[in-house]
mmCIF file of C-alpha atoms in Angstrom:
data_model
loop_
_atom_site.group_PDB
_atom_site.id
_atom_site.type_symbol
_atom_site.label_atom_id
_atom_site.label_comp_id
_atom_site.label_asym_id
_atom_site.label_seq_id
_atom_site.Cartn_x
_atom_site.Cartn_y
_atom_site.Cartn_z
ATOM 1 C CA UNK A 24 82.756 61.446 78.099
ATOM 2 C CA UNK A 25 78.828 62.563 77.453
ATOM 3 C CA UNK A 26 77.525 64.887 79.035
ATOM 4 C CA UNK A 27 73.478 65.471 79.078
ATOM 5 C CA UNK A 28 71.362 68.541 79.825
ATOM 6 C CA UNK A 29 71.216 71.886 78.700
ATOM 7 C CA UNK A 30 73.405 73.379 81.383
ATOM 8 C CA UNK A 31 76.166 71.009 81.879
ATOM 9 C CA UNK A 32 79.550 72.483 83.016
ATOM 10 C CA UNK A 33 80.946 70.388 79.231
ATOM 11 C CA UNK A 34 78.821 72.941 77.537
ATOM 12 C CA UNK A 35 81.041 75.844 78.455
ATOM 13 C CA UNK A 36 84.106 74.205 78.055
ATOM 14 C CA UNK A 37 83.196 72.831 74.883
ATOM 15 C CA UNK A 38 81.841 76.685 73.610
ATOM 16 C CA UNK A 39 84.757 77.887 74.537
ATOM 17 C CA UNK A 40 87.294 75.364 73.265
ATOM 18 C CA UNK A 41 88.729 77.613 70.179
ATOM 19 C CA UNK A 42 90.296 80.089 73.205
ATOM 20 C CA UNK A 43 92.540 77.334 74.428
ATOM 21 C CA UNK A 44 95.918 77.016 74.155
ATOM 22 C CA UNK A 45 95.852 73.253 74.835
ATOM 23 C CA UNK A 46 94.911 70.819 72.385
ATOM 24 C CA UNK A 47 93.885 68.608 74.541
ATOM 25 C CA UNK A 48 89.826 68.705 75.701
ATOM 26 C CA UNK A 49 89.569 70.637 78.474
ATOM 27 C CA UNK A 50 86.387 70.835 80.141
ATOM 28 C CA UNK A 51 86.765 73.804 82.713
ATOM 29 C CA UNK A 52 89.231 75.740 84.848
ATOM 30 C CA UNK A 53 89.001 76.295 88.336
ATOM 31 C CA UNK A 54 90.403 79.218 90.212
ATOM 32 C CA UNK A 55 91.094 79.881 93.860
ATOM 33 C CA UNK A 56 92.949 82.676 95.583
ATOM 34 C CA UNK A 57 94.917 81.504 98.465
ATOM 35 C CA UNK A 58 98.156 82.880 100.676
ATOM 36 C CA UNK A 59 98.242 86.188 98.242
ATOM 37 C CA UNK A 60 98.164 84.198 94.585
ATOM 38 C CA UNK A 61 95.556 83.171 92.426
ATOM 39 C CA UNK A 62 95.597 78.977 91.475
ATOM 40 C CA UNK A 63 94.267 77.151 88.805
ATOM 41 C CA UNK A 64 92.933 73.929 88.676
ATOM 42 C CA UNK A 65 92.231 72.263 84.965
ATOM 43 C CA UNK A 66 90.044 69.452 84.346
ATOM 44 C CA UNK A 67 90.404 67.556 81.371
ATOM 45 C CA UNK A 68 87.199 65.372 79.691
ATOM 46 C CA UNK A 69 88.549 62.378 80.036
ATOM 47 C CA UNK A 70 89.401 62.041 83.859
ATOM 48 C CA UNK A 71 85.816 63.835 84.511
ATOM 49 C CA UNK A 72 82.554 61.723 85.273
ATOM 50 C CA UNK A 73 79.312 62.291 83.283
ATOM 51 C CA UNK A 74 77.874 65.140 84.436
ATOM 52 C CA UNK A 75 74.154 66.278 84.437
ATOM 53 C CA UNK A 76 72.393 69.340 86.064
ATOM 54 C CA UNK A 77 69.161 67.748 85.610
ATOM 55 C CA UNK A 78 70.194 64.575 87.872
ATOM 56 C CA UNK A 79 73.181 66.000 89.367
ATOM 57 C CA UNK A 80 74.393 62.243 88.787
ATOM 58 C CA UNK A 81 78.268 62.651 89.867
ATOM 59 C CA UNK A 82 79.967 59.365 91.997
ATOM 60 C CA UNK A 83 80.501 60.116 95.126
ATOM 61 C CA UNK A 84 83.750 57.683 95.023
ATOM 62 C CA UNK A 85 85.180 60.721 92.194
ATOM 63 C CA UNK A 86 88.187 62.617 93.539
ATOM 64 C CA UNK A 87 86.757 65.648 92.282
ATOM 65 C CA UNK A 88 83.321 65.077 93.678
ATOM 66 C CA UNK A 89 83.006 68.146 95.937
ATOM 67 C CA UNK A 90 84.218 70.609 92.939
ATOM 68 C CA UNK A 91 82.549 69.515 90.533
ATOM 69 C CA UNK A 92 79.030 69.743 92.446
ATOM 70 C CA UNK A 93 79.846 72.861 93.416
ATOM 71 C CA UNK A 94 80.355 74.401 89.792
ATOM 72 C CA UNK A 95 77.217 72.423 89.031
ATOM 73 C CA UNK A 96 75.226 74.568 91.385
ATOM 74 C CA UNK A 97 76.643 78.060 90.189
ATOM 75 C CA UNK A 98 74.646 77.480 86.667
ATOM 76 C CA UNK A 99 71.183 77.603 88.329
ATOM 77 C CA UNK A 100 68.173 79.620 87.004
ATOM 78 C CA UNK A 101 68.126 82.455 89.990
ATOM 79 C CA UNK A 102 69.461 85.644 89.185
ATOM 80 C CA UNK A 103 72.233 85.229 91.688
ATOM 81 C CA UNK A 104 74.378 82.378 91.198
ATOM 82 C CA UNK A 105 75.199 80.077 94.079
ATOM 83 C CA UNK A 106 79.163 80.161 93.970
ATOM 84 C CA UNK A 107 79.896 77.588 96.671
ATOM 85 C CA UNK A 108 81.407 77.851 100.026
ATOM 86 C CA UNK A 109 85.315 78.150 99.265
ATOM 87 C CA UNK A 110 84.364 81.495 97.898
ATOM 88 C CA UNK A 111 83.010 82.509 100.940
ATOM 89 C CA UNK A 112 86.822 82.461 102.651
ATOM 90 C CA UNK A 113 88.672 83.597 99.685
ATOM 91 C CA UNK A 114 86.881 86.589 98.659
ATOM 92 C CA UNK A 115 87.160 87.364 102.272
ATOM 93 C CA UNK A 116 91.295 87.023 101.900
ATOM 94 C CA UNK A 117 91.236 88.956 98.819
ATOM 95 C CA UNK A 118 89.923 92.168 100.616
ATOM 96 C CA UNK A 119 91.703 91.509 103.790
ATOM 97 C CA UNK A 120 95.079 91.881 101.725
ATOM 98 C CA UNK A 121 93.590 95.102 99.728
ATOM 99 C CA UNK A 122 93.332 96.600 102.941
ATOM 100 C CA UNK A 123 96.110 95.142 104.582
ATOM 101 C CA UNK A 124 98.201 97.062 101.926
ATOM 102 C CA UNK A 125 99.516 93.415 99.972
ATOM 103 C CA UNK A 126 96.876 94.279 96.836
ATOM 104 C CA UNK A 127 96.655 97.217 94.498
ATOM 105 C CA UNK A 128 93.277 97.988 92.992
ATOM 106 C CA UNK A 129 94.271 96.635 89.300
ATOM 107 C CA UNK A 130 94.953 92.861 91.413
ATOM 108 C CA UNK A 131 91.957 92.809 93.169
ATOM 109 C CA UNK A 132 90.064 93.826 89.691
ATOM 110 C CA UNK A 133 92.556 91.032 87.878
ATOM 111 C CA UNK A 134 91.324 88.274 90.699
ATOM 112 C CA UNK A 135 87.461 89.232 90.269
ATOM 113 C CA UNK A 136 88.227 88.713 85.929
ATOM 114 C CA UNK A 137 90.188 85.863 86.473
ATOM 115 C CA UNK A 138 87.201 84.249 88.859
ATOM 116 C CA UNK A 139 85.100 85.062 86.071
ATOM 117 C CA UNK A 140 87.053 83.910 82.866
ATOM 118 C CA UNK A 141 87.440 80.392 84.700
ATOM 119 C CA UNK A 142 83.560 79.883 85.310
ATOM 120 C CA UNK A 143 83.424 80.687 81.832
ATOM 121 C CA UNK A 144 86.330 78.459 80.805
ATOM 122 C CA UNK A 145 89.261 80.507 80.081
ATOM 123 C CA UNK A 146 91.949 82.353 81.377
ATOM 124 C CA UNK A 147 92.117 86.005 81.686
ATOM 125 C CA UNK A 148 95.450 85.810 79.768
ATOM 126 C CA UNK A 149 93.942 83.906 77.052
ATOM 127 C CA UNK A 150 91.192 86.773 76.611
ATOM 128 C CA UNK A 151 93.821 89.561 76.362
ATOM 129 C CA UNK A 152 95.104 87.533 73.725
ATOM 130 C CA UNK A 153 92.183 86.528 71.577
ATOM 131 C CA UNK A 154 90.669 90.288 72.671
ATOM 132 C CA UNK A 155 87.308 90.717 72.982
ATOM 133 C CA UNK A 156 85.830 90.450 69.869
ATOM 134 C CA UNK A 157 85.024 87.101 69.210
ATOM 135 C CA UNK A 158 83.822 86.780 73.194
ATOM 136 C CA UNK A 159 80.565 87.524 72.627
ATOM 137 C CA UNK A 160 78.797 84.622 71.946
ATOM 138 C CA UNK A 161 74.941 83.804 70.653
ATOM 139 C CA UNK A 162 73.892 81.092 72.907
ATOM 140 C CA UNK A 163 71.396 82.361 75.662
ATOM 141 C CA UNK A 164 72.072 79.666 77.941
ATOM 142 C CA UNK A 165 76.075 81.205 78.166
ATOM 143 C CA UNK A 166 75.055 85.229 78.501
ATOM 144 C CA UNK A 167 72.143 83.876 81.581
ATOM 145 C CA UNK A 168 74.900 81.781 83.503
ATOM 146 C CA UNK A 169 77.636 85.038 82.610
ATOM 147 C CA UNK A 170 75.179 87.879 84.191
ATOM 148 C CA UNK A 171 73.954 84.776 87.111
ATOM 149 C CA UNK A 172 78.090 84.274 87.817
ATOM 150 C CA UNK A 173 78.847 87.645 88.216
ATOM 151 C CA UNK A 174 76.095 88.091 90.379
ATOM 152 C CA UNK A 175 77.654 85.783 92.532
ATOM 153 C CA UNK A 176 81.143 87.480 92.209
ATOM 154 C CA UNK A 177 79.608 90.886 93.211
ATOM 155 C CA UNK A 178 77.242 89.681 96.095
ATOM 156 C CA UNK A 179 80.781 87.727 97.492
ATOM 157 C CA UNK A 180 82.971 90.337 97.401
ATOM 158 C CA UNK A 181 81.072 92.497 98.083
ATOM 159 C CA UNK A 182 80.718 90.897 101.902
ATOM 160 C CA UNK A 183 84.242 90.593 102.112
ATOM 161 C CA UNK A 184 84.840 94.182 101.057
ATOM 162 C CA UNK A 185 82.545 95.889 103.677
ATOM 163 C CA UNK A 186 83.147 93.255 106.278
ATOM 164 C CA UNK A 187 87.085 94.098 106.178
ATOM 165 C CA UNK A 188 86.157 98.266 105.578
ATOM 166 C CA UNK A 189 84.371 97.616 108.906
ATOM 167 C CA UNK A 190 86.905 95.804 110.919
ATOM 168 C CA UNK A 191 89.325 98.802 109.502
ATOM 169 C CA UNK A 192 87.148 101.218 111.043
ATOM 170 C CA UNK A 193 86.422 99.459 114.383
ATOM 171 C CA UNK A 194 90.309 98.934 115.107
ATOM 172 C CA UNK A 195 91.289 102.331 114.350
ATOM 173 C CA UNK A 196 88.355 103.351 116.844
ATOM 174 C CA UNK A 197 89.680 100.705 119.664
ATOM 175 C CA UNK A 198 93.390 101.967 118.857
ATOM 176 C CA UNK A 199 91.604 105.498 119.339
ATOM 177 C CA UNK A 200 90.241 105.012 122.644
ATOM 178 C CA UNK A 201 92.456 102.621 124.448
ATOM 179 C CA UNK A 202 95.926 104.715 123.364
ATOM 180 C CA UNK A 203 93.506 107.626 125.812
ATOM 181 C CA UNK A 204 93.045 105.185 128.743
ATOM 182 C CA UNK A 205 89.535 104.161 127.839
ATOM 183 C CA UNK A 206 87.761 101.280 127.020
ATOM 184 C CA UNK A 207 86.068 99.891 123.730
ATOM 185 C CA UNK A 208 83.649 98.581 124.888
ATOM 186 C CA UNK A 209 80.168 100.544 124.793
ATOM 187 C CA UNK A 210 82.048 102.579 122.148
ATOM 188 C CA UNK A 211 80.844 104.154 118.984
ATOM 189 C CA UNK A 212 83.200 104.718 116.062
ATOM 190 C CA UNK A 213 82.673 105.507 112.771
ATOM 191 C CA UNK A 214 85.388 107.534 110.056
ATOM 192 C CA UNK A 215 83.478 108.359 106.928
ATOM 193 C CA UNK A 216 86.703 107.802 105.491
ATOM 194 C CA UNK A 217 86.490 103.800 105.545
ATOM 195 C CA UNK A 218 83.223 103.964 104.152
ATOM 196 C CA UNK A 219 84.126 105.831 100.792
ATOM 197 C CA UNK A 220 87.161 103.748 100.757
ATOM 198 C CA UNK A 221 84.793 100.639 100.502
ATOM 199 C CA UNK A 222 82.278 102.611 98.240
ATOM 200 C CA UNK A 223 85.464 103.241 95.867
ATOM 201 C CA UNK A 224 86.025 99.251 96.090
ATOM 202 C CA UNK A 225 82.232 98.814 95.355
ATOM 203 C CA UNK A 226 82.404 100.382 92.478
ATOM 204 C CA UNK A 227 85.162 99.447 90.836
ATOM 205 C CA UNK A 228 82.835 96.133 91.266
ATOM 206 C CA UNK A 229 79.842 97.130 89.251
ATOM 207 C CA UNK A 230 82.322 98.475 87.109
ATOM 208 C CA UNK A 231 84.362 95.070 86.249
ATOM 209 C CA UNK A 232 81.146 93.320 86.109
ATOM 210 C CA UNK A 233 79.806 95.821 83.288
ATOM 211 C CA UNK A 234 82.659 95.317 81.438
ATOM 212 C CA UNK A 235 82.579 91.582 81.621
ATOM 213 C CA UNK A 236 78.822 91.390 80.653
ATOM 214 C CA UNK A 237 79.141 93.673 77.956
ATOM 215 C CA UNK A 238 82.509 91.423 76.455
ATOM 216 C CA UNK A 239 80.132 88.451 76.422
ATOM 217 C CA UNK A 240 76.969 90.066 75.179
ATOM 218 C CA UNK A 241 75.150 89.493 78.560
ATOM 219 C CA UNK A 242 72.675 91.689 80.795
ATOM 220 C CA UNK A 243 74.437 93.972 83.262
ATOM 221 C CA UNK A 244 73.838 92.943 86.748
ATOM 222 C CA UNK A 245 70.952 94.301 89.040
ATOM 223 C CA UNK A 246 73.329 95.276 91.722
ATOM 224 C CA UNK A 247 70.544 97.016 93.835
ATOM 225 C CA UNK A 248 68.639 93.644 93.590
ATOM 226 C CA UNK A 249 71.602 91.926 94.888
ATOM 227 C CA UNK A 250 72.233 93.526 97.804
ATOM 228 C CA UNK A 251 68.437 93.818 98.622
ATOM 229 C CA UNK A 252 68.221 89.835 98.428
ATOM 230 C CA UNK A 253 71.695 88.535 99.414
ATOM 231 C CA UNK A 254 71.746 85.550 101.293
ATOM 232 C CA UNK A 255 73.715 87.606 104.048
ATOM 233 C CA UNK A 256 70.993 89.570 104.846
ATOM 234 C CA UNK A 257 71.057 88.642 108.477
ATOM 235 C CA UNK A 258 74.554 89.270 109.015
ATOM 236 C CA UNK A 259 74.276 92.996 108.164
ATOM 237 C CA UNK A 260 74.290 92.338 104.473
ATOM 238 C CA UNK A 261 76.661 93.721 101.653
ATOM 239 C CA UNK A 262 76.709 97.385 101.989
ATOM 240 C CA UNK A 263 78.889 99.289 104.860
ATOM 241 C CA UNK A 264 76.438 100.951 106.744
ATOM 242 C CA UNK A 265 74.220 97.532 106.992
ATOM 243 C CA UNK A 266 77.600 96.338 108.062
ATOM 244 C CA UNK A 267 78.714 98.576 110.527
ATOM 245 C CA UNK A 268 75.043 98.592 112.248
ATOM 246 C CA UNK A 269 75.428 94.873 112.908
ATOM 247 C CA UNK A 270 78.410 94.979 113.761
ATOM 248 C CA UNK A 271 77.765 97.210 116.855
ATOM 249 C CA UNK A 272 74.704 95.444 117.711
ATOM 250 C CA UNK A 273 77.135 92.945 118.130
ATOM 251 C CA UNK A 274 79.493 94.479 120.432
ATOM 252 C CA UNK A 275 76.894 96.603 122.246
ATOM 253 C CA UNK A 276 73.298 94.803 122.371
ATOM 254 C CA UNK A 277 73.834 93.241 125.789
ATOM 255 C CA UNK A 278 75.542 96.916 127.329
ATOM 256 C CA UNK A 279 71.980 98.593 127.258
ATOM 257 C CA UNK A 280 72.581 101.248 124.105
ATOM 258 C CA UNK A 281 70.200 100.315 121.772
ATOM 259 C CA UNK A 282 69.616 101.989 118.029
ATOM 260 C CA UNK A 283 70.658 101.825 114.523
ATOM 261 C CA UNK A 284 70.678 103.745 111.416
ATOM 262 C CA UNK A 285 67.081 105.640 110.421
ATOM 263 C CA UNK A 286 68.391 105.306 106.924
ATOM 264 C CA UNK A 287 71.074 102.619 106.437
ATOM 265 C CA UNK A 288 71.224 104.249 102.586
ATOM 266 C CA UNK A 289 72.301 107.974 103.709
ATOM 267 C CA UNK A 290 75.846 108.522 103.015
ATOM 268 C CA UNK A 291 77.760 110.447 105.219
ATOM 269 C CA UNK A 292 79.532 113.535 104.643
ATOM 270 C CA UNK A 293 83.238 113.769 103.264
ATOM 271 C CA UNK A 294 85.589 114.186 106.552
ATOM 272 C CA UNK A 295 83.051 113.044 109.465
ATOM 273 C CA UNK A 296 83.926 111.061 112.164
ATOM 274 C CA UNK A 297 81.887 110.520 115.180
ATOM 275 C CA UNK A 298 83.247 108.959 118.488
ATOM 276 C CA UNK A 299 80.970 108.307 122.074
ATOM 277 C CA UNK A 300 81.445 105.772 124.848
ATOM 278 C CA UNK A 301 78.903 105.261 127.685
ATOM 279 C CA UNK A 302 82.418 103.954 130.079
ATOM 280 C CA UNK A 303 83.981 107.109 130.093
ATOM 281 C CA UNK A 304 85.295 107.076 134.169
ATOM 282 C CA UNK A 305 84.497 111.177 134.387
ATOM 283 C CA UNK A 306 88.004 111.410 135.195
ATOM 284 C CA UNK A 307 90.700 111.064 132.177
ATOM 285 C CA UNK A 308 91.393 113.959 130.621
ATOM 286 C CA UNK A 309 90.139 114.440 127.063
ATOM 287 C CA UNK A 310 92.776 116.634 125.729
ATOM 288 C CA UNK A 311 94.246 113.251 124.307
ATOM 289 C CA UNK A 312 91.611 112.796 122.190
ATOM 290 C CA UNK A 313 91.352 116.321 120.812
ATOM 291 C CA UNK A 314 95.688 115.728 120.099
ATOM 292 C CA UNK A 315 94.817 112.336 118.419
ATOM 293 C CA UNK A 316 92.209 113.910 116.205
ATOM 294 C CA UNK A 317 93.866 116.976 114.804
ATOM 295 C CA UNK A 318 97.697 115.575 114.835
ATOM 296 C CA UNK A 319 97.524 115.140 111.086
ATOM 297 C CA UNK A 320 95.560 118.400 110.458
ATOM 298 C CA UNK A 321 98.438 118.894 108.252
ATOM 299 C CA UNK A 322 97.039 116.938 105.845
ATOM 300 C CA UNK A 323 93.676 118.537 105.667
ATOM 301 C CA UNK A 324 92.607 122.101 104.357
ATOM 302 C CA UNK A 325 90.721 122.729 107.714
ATOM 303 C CA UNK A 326 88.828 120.501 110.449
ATOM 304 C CA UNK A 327 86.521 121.471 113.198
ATOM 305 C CA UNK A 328 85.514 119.587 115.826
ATOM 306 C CA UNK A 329 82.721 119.262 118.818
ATOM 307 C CA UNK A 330 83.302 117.747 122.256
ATOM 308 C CA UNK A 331 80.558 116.604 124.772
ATOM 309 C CA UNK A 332 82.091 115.167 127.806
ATOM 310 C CA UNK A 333 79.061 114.911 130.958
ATOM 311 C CA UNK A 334 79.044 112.926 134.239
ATOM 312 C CA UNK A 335 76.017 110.915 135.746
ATOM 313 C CA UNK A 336 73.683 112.167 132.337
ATOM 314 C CA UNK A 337 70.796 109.979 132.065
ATOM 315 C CA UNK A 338 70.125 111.240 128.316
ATOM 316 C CA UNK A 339 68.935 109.173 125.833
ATOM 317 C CA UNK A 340 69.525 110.723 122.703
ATOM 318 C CA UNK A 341 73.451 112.387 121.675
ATOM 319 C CA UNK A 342 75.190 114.787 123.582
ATOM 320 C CA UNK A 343 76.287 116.655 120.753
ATOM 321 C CA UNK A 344 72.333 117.683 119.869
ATOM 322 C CA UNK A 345 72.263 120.369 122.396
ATOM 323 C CA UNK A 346 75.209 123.399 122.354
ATOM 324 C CA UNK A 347 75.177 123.141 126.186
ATOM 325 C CA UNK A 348 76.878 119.932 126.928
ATOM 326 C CA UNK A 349 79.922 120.932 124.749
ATOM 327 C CA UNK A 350 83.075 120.741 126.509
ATOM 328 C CA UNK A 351 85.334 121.321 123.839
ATOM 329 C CA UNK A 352 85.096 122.874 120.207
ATOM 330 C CA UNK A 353 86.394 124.969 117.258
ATOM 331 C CA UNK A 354 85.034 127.541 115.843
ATOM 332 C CA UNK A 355 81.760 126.031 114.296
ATOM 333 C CA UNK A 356 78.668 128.515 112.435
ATOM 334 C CA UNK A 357 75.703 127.552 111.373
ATOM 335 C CA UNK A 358 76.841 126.239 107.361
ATOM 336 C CA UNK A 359 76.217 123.550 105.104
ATOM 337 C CA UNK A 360 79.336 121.418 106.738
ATOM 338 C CA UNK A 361 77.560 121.798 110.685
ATOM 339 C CA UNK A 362 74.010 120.809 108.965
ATOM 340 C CA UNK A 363 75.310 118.175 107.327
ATOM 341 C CA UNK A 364 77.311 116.340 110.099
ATOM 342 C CA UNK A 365 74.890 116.891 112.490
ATOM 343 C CA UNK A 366 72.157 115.427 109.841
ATOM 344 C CA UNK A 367 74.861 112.304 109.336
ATOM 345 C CA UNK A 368 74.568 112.345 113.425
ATOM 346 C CA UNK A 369 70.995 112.022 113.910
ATOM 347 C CA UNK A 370 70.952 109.414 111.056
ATOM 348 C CA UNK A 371 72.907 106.609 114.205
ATOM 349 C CA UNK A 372 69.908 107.024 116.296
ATOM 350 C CA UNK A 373 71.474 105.711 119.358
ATOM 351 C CA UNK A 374 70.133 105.611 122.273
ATOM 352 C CA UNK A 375 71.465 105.089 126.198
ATOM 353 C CA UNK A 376 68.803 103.401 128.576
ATOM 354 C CA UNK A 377 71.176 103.752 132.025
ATOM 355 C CA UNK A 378 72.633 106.760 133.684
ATOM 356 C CA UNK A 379 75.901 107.215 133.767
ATOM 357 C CA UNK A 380 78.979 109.410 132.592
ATOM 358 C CA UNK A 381 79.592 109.975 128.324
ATOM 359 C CA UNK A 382 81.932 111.079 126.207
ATOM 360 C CA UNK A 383 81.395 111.862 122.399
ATOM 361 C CA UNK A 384 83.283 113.658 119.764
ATOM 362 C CA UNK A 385 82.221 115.039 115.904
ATOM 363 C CA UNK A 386 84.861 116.280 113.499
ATOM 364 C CA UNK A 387 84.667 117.120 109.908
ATOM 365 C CA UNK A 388 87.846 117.029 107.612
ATOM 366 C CA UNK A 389 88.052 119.118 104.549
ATOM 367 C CA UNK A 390 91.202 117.643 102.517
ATOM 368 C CA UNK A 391 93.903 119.060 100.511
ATOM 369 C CA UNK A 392 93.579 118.875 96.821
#
């Protein structure tokens, strides 16, 4: 086989040769993560076609046509690397079993190295073998397409890791409300706690990625310039409060409560949750709520809470902004942890254009250390 061009996908299999077991040529590795297992794929020079990323010249008639364009396109020149679509499930899969309980941390970090050694034509076993010593390597081309690749990893999972974080949040909030007789629908629900969850994720991200630059000698990645030009920009983009705002604008745009986040970059405070529904009926008692939010107070140092619960109110802005709609709370004073939810609060910026009955809650959560 020949290949031609500067960036060809033989060029890192052939740099990278001395790490392989095999003796035979091996001109790259494929990975994919699929029902709760990583799965490689090797490809072997001589049943690949000549490959070029100047041309792109690859027979449509190969078996391995759609592959092997795709790892064509992740060595472009951009500073995020175009991974192809498969990732676009599988990353999502990866996070859904983190927070579905089937991953530890250490696996999801192993999959996002493994994803990484492949494109670079290797195994992650093979580098804990060899070490990381000889890994860094002088050719420019190789360091550009490592820092370009993990781009790519971190601007993928990255989407799958807030997207699932979100749908975490959202069913514990539906679970919330419909266990109390009311409905989801023109509800509000967001637990702080699903947030640094995903932020704890998120970095152990940046992390890998450092460490996987720095092993071959490449730049670290610009992770704010990621998320500020993702490709998913649209769809709430790759950080969880850009998630969560589309994601009720989605559920609520067509109920008439309009708003989103003043600053999608503030980070709430440690403990808050906020609850409000514009279909409360003005009749179901709320002591169900106040039960469901302090049953595990066991678990936390102290909580305090706030309660707004008004019939036929026609205003726009929360409930919870003005001491006389409160129909239930603890004892709250005038502190640092009352400034700062109520700062967190005024951050949603929601709005109701219709009269009608409302319901909202705040609580803040110190934990146990």
């Amino acid at each position: 086989m020949s290949t031609s061009g500067t960036g060809t996908i033989g060029t890192i299999g052939t740099d990278y040769h001395k790490y392989q077991k095999s003796e035979e040529n091996i001109l790259f590795r494929s990975y994919s993560y699929q029902n709760g297992k990583g799965q490689e794929k090797v490809y072997y020079a001589k049943d690949c076609v000549e490959l070029s990323l100047d041309s792109h010249t690859i027979p449509i008639s190969s078996d391995n046509y759609e592959e092997v364009k795709n790892m064509l396109k992740t060595q472009s020149s951009g500073k995020i690397a175009s991974i192809g679509n498969r990732m676009f499930s599988e990353t999502y899969e990866v996070m859904q079993d983190y927070y579905n309980g089937r991953l530890s941390c250490e696996e999801v970090k192993n999959i996002f190295k493994e994803y990484f050694y492949h494109a670079m034509g290797t195994t992650l076993e093979e580098r804990e073998e060899c070490g990381t010593q000889e890994a860094s390597m002088n050719n420019n081309y190789i360091r550009q397409f490592a820092t370009n690749f993990l781009s790519g990893l971190y601007e993928y999972f990255s989407r799958a890791n807030t997207r699932n974080a979100c749908a975490q949040n959202m069913e514990e909030g539906k679970r919330l409300m419909e266990s109390n007789g009311m409905s989801w629908n023109g509800t509000y629900y967001y637990n702080a706690d699903w947030y640094y969850a995903c932020e704890e994720m998120q970095e152990l991200f940046r992390e890998t990625a450092n460490e996987l630059a720095d092993e071959y000698g490449a730049e670290h990645v610009d992770f704010k310039y990621v998320e500020q030009n993702t490709k998913f920009t649209l769809d709430g983009g790759i950080t969880y409060n850009g998630v969560w705002d589309s994601i009720e604008w989605q559920i609520n745009h067509d109920r008439a409560i309009g708003g989103s986040f003043l600053d999608a970059n503030m980070a709430p405070p440690k403990g808050f949750v906020y609850c409000s529904t514009a279909y409360w009926d003005g009749k179901n008692e709320l002591d169900g709520i106040i039960d469901d939010i302090t049953k595990k107070k066991a678990g936390y140092a102290s909580m305090m809470f706030l309660m707004a619960a008004v019939r036929n109110t026609d205003a726009k802005t929360s409930l919870l902004l003005d001491q006389k709609n409160y129909h239930s709370a603890s004892d709250w004073k005038e502190n640092s942890t009352y400034n700062d939810a109520i700062a967190f609060l005024k951050n949603f910026n929601i709005n109701w254009n219709f009269r009608g009955n409302r319901m909202e809650f705040l609580c803040m959560r110190s934990f146990l250390h």
